[in-house]
Amino acid sequence: MTSAAPRAGEPLTLDDFAEHARRELLPEVWDFIAGGAGRERTLAANEAVFGTVRLRPRALPGIEQPDTSVEVFGSSWAAPVGIAPVAYHSLAHPDGETGTAAAAGRLGLPLVVSTFAGRTLEEVAGAADAPLWLQLYCFRDAGTTLRLALRARDSGYQALVLTVDTPFTGRRLRDLRNGFAVPAHVTPANLSGSAAAGSATPGAHSRLAFDRSLDWSAVARLRDLSGLPVLAKGVLTARDAEAAVGAGVAGIIVSNHGGRQLDGVQASLEALPEVVSAVRGSCPVFLDGGIRSGADVLVALALGARAVFVGRPALYALAAGGSEGVHRMLTLLIAEFADTMVLTGHASPGTIDADTVILPGHGRPATETTAPHTDRSHG
Ligand SMILES: Cc1cc2nc3c(=O)[nH]c(=O)nc-3n(C[C@H](O)[C@H](O)[C@H](O)COP(=O)(O)O)c2cc1C
Ligand SMILES: O=C(O)C(=O)c1ccccc1
């Protein structure tokens, strides 16, 4: 399982990449990426909650080499891990989104490209060998959004991800205190020339340009226009999950936008079981928020996620080492996940179930708490 001895200073964990990035980035850029809304309670909870879940080991699992791959919408991913949509990768490193896409593509992992990508959808498509999805914010200028959806379809993107938790961006106090503005050389490449092209302060821009009258009918509109499956990103409750399914989504991403929207909401992992049970298997459920290790990936799968996405870790790795840094970070995450699979006795992700974990306050597997009617006895 283990690879060659690491070089001195080589990041050994995702947190190491964050530490490298913090040293590389201007303080206000670090704050923009690392920060959250309000008192950052949800931001902290996203990571902390993983520390409250306990794993159940499996002795002598007899697994030579686990198969980490999963299938999503007919495509094979090398592991149940993708990169969440994050604005402006070029803030972190000149390689930008093409560097991230190349690294993910080499490993067979998907990238969700942000509406606010610093590179064009077509450039990113040229750099990637793995599935690309496009994240959409809907603008008051509806034509801008529809043109993005069509460009995505035409350049081979496999799905659209409608962000449903952001009528405007949350109050991010670090950015307000720093007077943060996106530097002039970093621009939303896919919005140039459109009415939505906007200004350098994401908060102010979102309040002017985002379509706050948006409702769930947008899902069918985007799907019918593009012919692509549409996922809803930013669902935390059964009620919203039911609305999303009713609107015809192909998938749901349980997310609180990395703690950057409504501070005080549940950690993503806390909300996952409620959403999984509300959709009753009608579509795959994904999770982002706070994933910082391969064990975290396994925990999310145990609680019902098909796959997870990492946001900040991708930008940190890009800042630390460009495209190569992202490749190393993802390689590490897959290796940690594979090791955790073996030590919990899973030869493939499909068998990772609630029996693999114990939730806080319960000396028993999560099956007995999330599904109280199942009649199982564990000693
Ligand atoms: C700097 C930054 C920019 C982001 N930009 C977007 C975006 O453009 N669209 C979007 O839907 N989510 C955006 N997100 C949220 C991420 O997609 C994701 O929900 C979150 O980062 C996941 O949490 P994690 O960073 O703990 O992995 C952004 C997050 C960060 C940190
Ligand atoms: O979505 C975000 O969290 C975000 O930071 C952002 C950045 C640029 C434009 C819109 C949103």
Coordinates of C-alpha atoms and ligand atoms in Angstrom, one line a residue:
M1 CA 0.0 0.0 0.0
T2 CA 2.7 2.4 1.0
S3 CA 4.7 4.3 -1.6
A4 CA 8.4 5.4 -1.5
A5 CA 9.7 7.5 1.4
P6 CA 8.5 11.1 1.1
R7 CA 11.0 13.9 0.3
A8 CA 11.6 16.4 3.2
G9 CA 8.9 19.1 3.2
E10 CA 6.6 17.0 1.0
P11 CA 3.0 17.5 2.1
L12 CA 1.8 14.3 3.7
T13 CA -1.8 15.4 4.5
L14 CA -4.3 17.8 2.9
D15 CA -3.7 20.1 5.9
D16 CA 0.0 20.3 4.8
F17 CA -1.1 21.7 1.5
A18 CA -3.1 24.3 3.2
E19 CA -0.1 25.3 5.3
H20 CA 2.1 25.6 2.2
A21 CA -0.6 27.7 0.5
R22 CA -0.9 30.0 3.5
R23 CA 2.8 30.8 3.1
E24 CA 2.5 31.4 -0.6
L25 CA -0.6 33.5 -0.8
L26 CA -1.2 37.2 0.0
P27 CA -3.0 37.4 3.3
E28 CA -6.2 38.8 1.8
V29 CA -6.3 36.1 -0.9
W30 CA -5.8 33.5 1.8
D31 CA -8.6 35.0 3.8
F32 CA -10.9 35.1 0.7
I33 CA -10.3 31.4 0.1
A34 CA -10.2 30.1 3.7
G35 CA -12.9 32.3 5.1
G36 CA -16.6 31.8 5.7
A37 CA -19.7 33.8 6.4
G38 CA -20.5 35.5 9.8
R39 CA -18.8 34.0 12.8
E40 CA -17.6 31.0 10.7
R41 CA -19.4 28.5 13.0
T42 CA -20.6 26.4 10.0
L43 CA -17.1 26.6 8.4
A44 CA -15.6 25.2 11.6
A45 CA -18.4 22.6 12.0
N46 CA -17.9 21.2 8.5
E47 CA -14.5 19.9 9.4
A48 CA -15.0 19.3 13.1
V49 CA -18.0 16.9 12.6
F50 CA -15.8 14.4 10.9
G51 CA -13.8 14.2 14.1
T52 CA -16.8 13.0 16.0
V53 CA -17.5 10.0 13.8
R54 CA -15.7 6.7 14.7
L55 CA -14.7 4.1 12.2
R56 CA -15.2 0.3 12.8
P57 CA -12.2 -1.7 11.7
R58 CA -12.3 -5.0 10.0
A59 CA -9.7 -7.6 11.0
L60 CA -8.0 -9.7 8.3
P61 CA -10.0 -8.2 5.5
G62 CA -8.2 -10.3 2.8
I63 CA -8.2 -7.4 0.3
E64 CA -5.1 -7.3 -1.9
Q65 CA -6.0 -4.1 -3.7
P66 CA -9.3 -2.3 -3.3
D67 CA -11.1 -1.0 -6.3
T68 CA -11.8 2.7 -5.5
S69 CA -13.7 3.5 -8.6
V70 CA -17.4 4.5 -8.8
E71 CA -19.8 5.0 -11.6
V72 CA -21.7 8.3 -11.9
F73 CA -24.2 9.1 -14.7
G74 CA -22.6 6.3 -16.8
S75 CA -19.0 7.6 -16.4
S76 CA -16.4 5.9 -14.3
W77 CA -14.5 8.0 -11.8
A78 CA -11.2 6.6 -10.4
A79 CA -12.4 7.3 -6.9
P80 CA -15.6 8.9 -5.3
V81 CA -13.9 12.3 -5.3
G82 CA -14.3 15.3 -7.5
I83 CA -13.3 19.0 -7.3
A84 CA -16.1 21.4 -6.2
P85 CA -16.8 24.5 -8.2
V86 CA -14.5 27.3 -6.9
A87 CA -14.2 30.7 -8.5
Y88 CA -11.0 32.0 -9.9
H89 CA -8.4 29.3 -9.6
S90 CA -5.9 31.8 -11.1
L91 CA -6.0 33.6 -7.8
A92 CA -4.1 30.7 -6.4
H93 CA -1.7 30.0 -9.2
P94 CA -1.2 31.1 -12.9
D95 CA -2.0 27.5 -14.0
G96 CA -5.6 28.3 -13.1
E97 CA -8.5 26.0 -14.0
T98 CA -6.6 24.4 -16.9
G99 CA -4.0 23.2 -14.4
T100 CA -6.6 21.8 -12.1
A101 CA -8.5 20.1 -14.9
A102 CA -5.3 18.5 -16.3
A103 CA -4.4 17.1 -12.8
A104 CA -7.9 15.8 -12.2
G105 CA -8.1 14.4 -15.7
R106 CA -4.8 12.5 -15.5
L107 CA -6.2 10.7 -12.4
G108 CA -9.7 10.1 -13.9
L109 CA -11.4 12.4 -11.4
P110 CA -14.1 15.0 -12.4
L111 CA -13.9 18.8 -12.1
V112 CA -16.9 21.1 -11.6
V113 CA -16.0 24.4 -13.3
S114 CA -17.3 27.6 -11.7
T115 CA -19.3 30.2 -13.5
F116 CA -16.5 32.5 -12.2
A117 CA -13.7 30.4 -13.7
G118 CA -10.7 32.4 -14.8
R119 CA -10.3 30.3 -18.0
T120 CA -12.9 29.7 -20.7
L121 CA -15.0 26.6 -20.7
E122 CA -13.5 25.6 -24.0
E123 CA -9.9 26.0 -22.7
V124 CA -10.7 23.9 -19.7
A125 CA -12.3 21.2 -21.8
G126 CA -9.1 21.1 -23.9
A127 CA -7.1 20.3 -20.8
A128 CA -9.2 17.6 -19.2
D129 CA -9.5 13.9 -19.8
A130 CA -12.1 13.2 -17.2
P131 CA -15.7 14.4 -16.8
L132 CA -16.4 18.1 -16.5
W133 CA -19.5 19.6 -15.1
L134 CA -20.4 23.3 -15.2
Q135 CA -21.7 25.1 -12.1
L136 CA -24.2 27.8 -12.9
Y137 CA -25.2 31.0 -11.1
C138 CA -28.3 32.5 -12.7
F139 CA -28.1 36.1 -13.6
R140 CA -30.8 38.7 -13.9
D141 CA -29.6 38.8 -17.5
A142 CA -31.0 35.3 -18.2
G143 CA -29.4 35.1 -21.6
T144 CA -25.9 35.0 -20.0
T145 CA -26.8 31.9 -18.1
L146 CA -28.5 30.2 -21.0
R147 CA -25.5 30.9 -23.3
L148 CA -23.1 29.3 -20.7
A149 CA -25.3 26.2 -20.5
L150 CA -25.2 25.9 -24.3
R151 CA -21.4 26.4 -24.5
A152 CA -21.0 23.7 -21.8
R153 CA -23.1 21.3 -23.9
D154 CA -21.2 22.1 -27.0
S155 CA -17.8 21.6 -25.4
G156 CA -18.6 18.2 -23.9
Y157 CA -19.5 19.0 -20.3
Q158 CA -21.5 16.2 -18.9
A159 CA -23.8 17.9 -16.4
L160 CA -24.9 21.3 -15.1
V161 CA -24.8 22.1 -11.4
L162 CA -27.2 24.8 -10.3
T163 CA -26.1 26.5 -7.1
V164 CA -29.3 26.9 -5.0
D165 CA -28.0 28.4 -1.8
T166 CA -26.7 31.7 -3.2
P167 CA -29.2 34.5 -4.1
F168 CA -26.2 36.6 -3.1
T169 CA -22.9 35.7 -1.5
G170 CA -22.9 35.6 2.3
R171 CA -21.4 38.3 4.5
R172 CA -17.8 37.3 4.7
L173 CA -16.3 39.5 7.4
R174 CA -12.7 38.8 6.5
D175 CA -13.2 40.1 3.0
L176 CA -15.1 43.2 4.3
R177 CA -12.4 44.0 6.8
N178 CA -9.6 43.5 4.2
G179 CA -11.5 45.5 1.6
F180 CA -10.9 42.5 -0.6
A181 CA -11.2 42.9 -4.4
V182 CA -10.3 40.3 -7.0
P183 CA -7.0 41.5 -8.6
A184 CA -7.4 43.1 -12.0
H185 CA -5.6 40.3 -13.8
V186 CA -8.1 37.7 -12.6
T187 CA -11.4 38.0 -14.5
P188 CA -14.4 35.7 -15.1
A189 CA -13.3 34.5 -18.6
N190 CA -16.7 33.1 -19.4
L191 CA -18.7 36.3 -18.7
S192 CA -16.6 38.7 -20.7
G193 CA -18.7 41.0 -22.8
S194 CA -21.9 40.0 -20.9
A195 CA -24.1 42.2 -18.8
A196 CA -23.1 40.0 -15.9
A197 CA -19.3 40.5 -16.2
G198 CA -19.4 42.6 -13.1
S199 CA -17.0 44.0 -10.7
A200 CA -14.0 42.8 -8.6
T201 CA -15.9 42.5 -5.3
P202 CA -17.9 39.3 -5.4
G203 CA -20.3 40.3 -2.6
A204 CA -21.4 43.6 -4.2
H205 CA -21.5 42.1 -7.7
S206 CA -23.7 39.1 -6.6
R207 CA -26.3 41.5 -5.1
L208 CA -26.6 43.4 -8.3
A209 CA -26.3 40.6 -10.9
F210 CA -27.7 37.4 -9.4
D211 CA -31.4 36.6 -10.2
R212 CA -33.1 36.5 -6.9
S213 CA -36.4 35.6 -8.4
L214 CA -35.0 32.2 -9.4
D215 CA -37.2 29.2 -8.4
W216 CA -37.1 25.5 -8.9
S217 CA -38.5 25.8 -12.5
A218 CA -34.9 26.7 -13.5
V219 CA -34.0 23.0 -13.3
A220 CA -36.3 21.9 -16.1
R221 CA -35.5 25.0 -18.1
L222 CA -31.8 24.4 -18.0
R223 CA -32.2 20.7 -18.6
D224 CA -34.6 21.1 -21.6
L225 CA -32.4 23.8 -23.1
S226 CA -29.1 21.9 -22.8
G227 CA -30.2 18.3 -22.8
L228 CA -27.7 17.8 -19.8
P229 CA -28.6 16.4 -16.4
V230 CA -29.0 19.2 -13.8
L231 CA -27.9 18.8 -10.2
A232 CA -28.8 21.1 -7.3
K233 CA -25.9 22.2 -5.2
G234 CA -26.6 23.6 -1.7
V235 CA -29.4 21.4 -0.3
L236 CA -29.4 20.7 3.5
T237 CA -33.0 19.7 4.4
A238 CA -35.5 17.1 3.4
R239 CA -37.9 19.8 2.3
D240 CA -35.4 21.2 -0.2
A241 CA -34.4 17.7 -1.3
E242 CA -38.0 16.9 -2.1
A243 CA -38.4 20.1 -4.0
A244 CA -35.2 19.4 -6.0
V245 CA -36.4 15.9 -6.8
G246 CA -39.8 17.2 -7.8
A247 CA -38.1 19.7 -10.1
G248 CA -36.4 16.9 -11.9
V249 CA -32.8 17.1 -10.7
A250 CA -30.4 14.3 -11.7
G251 CA -28.6 14.6 -8.4
I252 CA -28.2 16.6 -5.2
I253 CA -25.1 18.0 -3.7
V254 CA -25.5 18.4 0.1
S255 CA -23.5 21.5 0.8
N256 CA -23.5 24.7 2.8
H257 CA -21.1 26.4 0.3
G258 CA -18.2 25.7 2.5
G259 CA -19.7 27.7 5.3
R260 CA -19.7 30.8 3.1
Q261 CA -23.4 31.4 2.9
L262 CA -25.7 31.1 6.0
D263 CA -23.5 30.9 9.0
G264 CA -25.1 28.7 11.7
V265 CA -26.5 26.0 9.4
Q266 CA -25.7 22.3 10.0
A267 CA -22.4 20.9 8.8
S268 CA -22.8 19.1 5.5
L269 CA -22.2 15.7 7.0
E270 CA -24.9 16.3 9.7
A271 CA -27.4 17.1 7.0
L272 CA -26.5 14.2 4.7
P273 CA -28.7 11.4 6.4
E274 CA -31.8 13.6 6.3
V275 CA -31.3 14.3 2.6
V276 CA -30.4 10.8 1.7
S277 CA -33.5 9.5 3.4
A278 CA -35.7 12.2 1.7
V279 CA -34.7 11.3 -1.8
R280 CA -35.4 7.6 -1.3
G281 CA -32.9 6.5 -3.9
S282 CA -34.4 8.5 -6.7
C283 CA -31.1 10.2 -7.5
P284 CA -27.5 10.1 -6.3
V285 CA -26.6 12.3 -3.4
F286 CA -23.2 14.0 -3.2
L287 CA -21.5 16.0 -0.4
D288 CA -19.0 18.8 -0.2
G289 CA -17.7 20.7 2.8
G290 CA -14.9 19.8 5.2
I291 CA -13.5 16.7 3.4
R292 CA -9.8 16.8 4.4
S293 CA -8.7 13.1 4.3
G294 CA -9.5 9.7 2.7
A295 CA -11.2 8.7 6.0
D296 CA -13.6 11.6 5.6
V297 CA -14.4 10.4 2.1
L298 CA -15.3 7.0 3.5
V299 CA -17.4 8.4 6.3
A300 CA -19.5 10.4 3.8
L301 CA -20.0 7.3 1.7
A302 CA -21.0 5.4 4.9
L303 CA -23.7 7.9 5.5
G304 CA -25.1 7.7 2.0
A305 CA -23.1 9.9 -0.4
R306 CA -22.3 8.4 -3.8
A307 CA -19.2 10.6 -4.0
V308 CA -17.8 13.8 -2.5
F309 CA -16.2 17.0 -3.7
V310 CA -13.3 19.0 -2.3
G311 CA -13.2 22.8 -2.6
R312 CA -10.5 24.6 -0.7
P313 CA -8.0 21.7 -0.8
A314 CA -7.8 22.1 -4.6
L315 CA -7.0 25.7 -4.5
Y316 CA -4.5 25.2 -1.7
A317 CA -2.7 22.5 -3.7
L318 CA -2.7 24.7 -6.7
A319 CA -1.2 27.5 -4.7
A320 CA 1.4 25.1 -3.2
G321 CA 2.5 23.6 -6.5
G322 CA 0.4 24.5 -9.5
S323 CA -1.1 21.6 -11.6
E324 CA 1.5 19.2 -10.2
G325 CA 0.4 20.2 -6.6
V326 CA -3.2 19.3 -7.4
H327 CA -2.1 16.0 -8.8
R328 CA -0.2 15.2 -5.7
M329 CA -3.0 16.3 -3.4
L330 CA -5.6 14.1 -5.3
T331 CA -3.1 11.2 -5.4
L332 CA -2.7 11.4 -1.6
L333 CA -6.5 11.6 -1.0
I334 CA -7.1 8.5 -3.2
A335 CA -4.3 6.6 -1.4
E336 CA -5.7 7.5 2.0
F337 CA -9.2 6.5 0.9
A338 CA -7.9 3.1 -0.4
D339 CA -6.0 2.5 2.8
T340 CA -9.1 3.3 4.8
M341 CA -11.2 0.9 2.7
V342 CA -8.8 -2.0 3.4
L343 CA -8.7 -1.3 7.1
T344 CA -12.5 -1.2 7.3
G345 CA -12.8 -4.2 5.1
H346 CA -14.2 -2.8 1.9
A347 CA -13.0 -4.1 -1.5
S348 CA -15.1 -1.5 -3.4
P349 CA -17.0 1.7 -2.5
G350 CA -20.4 0.0 -3.1
T351 CA -20.2 -2.0 0.2
I352 CA -19.4 1.0 2.4
D353 CA -22.4 1.3 4.6
A354 CA -23.6 2.7 7.9
D355 CA -22.2 -0.3 9.7
T356 CA -18.7 1.1 9.0
V357 CA -19.1 4.0 11.3
I358 CA -20.4 5.0 14.8
L359 CA -22.0 8.4 15.2
P360 CA -21.4 10.6 18.2
G361 CA -23.1 9.6 21.4
H362 CA -23.8 6.1 20.2
G363 CA -21.7 3.1 21.1
R364 CA -23.2 1.4 18.1
P365 CA -23.0 1.5 14.3
A366 CA -24.8 4.2 12.4
T367 CA -27.3 1.6 11.0
E368 CA -28.9 1.4 14.4
T369 CA -29.4 5.1 14.7
T370 CA -30.3 6.2 11.1
A371 CA -32.5 3.2 10.5
P372 CA -34.2 2.5 13.8
H373 CA -36.5 -0.2 12.4
T374 CA -33.8 -2.5 11.1
D375 CA -33.5 -5.5 13.4
R376 CA -29.8 -6.1 13.8
S377 CA -27.9 -7.0 16.9
H378 CA -24.3 -5.9 17.4
G379 CA -22.5 -7.0 20.5
Ligands
LIG1 C1 -12.8 30.5 -2.8 C2 -14.1 29.8 -3.0 C3 -14.8 30.1 -4.1 C4 -16.0 29.4 -4.4 N1 -16.7 29.6 -5.5 C5 -17.9 28.9 -5.7 C6 -18.6 29.1 -6.9 O1 -18.2 29.9 -7.8 N2 -19.7 28.5 -7.1 C7 -20.2 27.6 -6.2 O2 -21.3 27.0 -6.4 N3 -19.5 27.3 -5.1 C8 -18.4 28.0 -4.8 N4 -17.7 27.7 -3.7 C9 -18.1 26.6 -2.8 C10 -17.6 25.3 -3.1 O3 -18.1 24.8 -4.3 C11 -17.8 24.2 -2.0 O4 -19.2 24.2 -1.7 C12 -17.0 24.4 -0.8 O5 -15.8 25.0 -1.0 C13 -16.8 23.0 -0.2 O6 -16.2 23.1 1.1 P1 -14.6 22.8 1.3 O7 -13.9 24.0 0.8 O8 -14.6 22.6 2.8 O9 -14.2 21.5 0.6 C14 -16.5 28.4 -3.4 C15 -15.7 28.1 -2.3 C16 -14.5 28.8 -2.1 C17 -13.7 28.4 -0.9
LIG2 O1 -19.3 31.4 -4.4 C1 -18.5 31.8 -3.7 O2 -18.3 31.4 -2.6 C2 -17.7 32.9 -4.1 O3 -16.8 33.2 -3.4 C3 -17.9 33.7 -5.3 C4 -16.7 34.2 -5.9 C5 -16.9 35.0 -7.1 C6 -18.1 35.2 -7.6 C7 -19.2 34.7 -7.0 C8 -19.1 33.9 -5.9

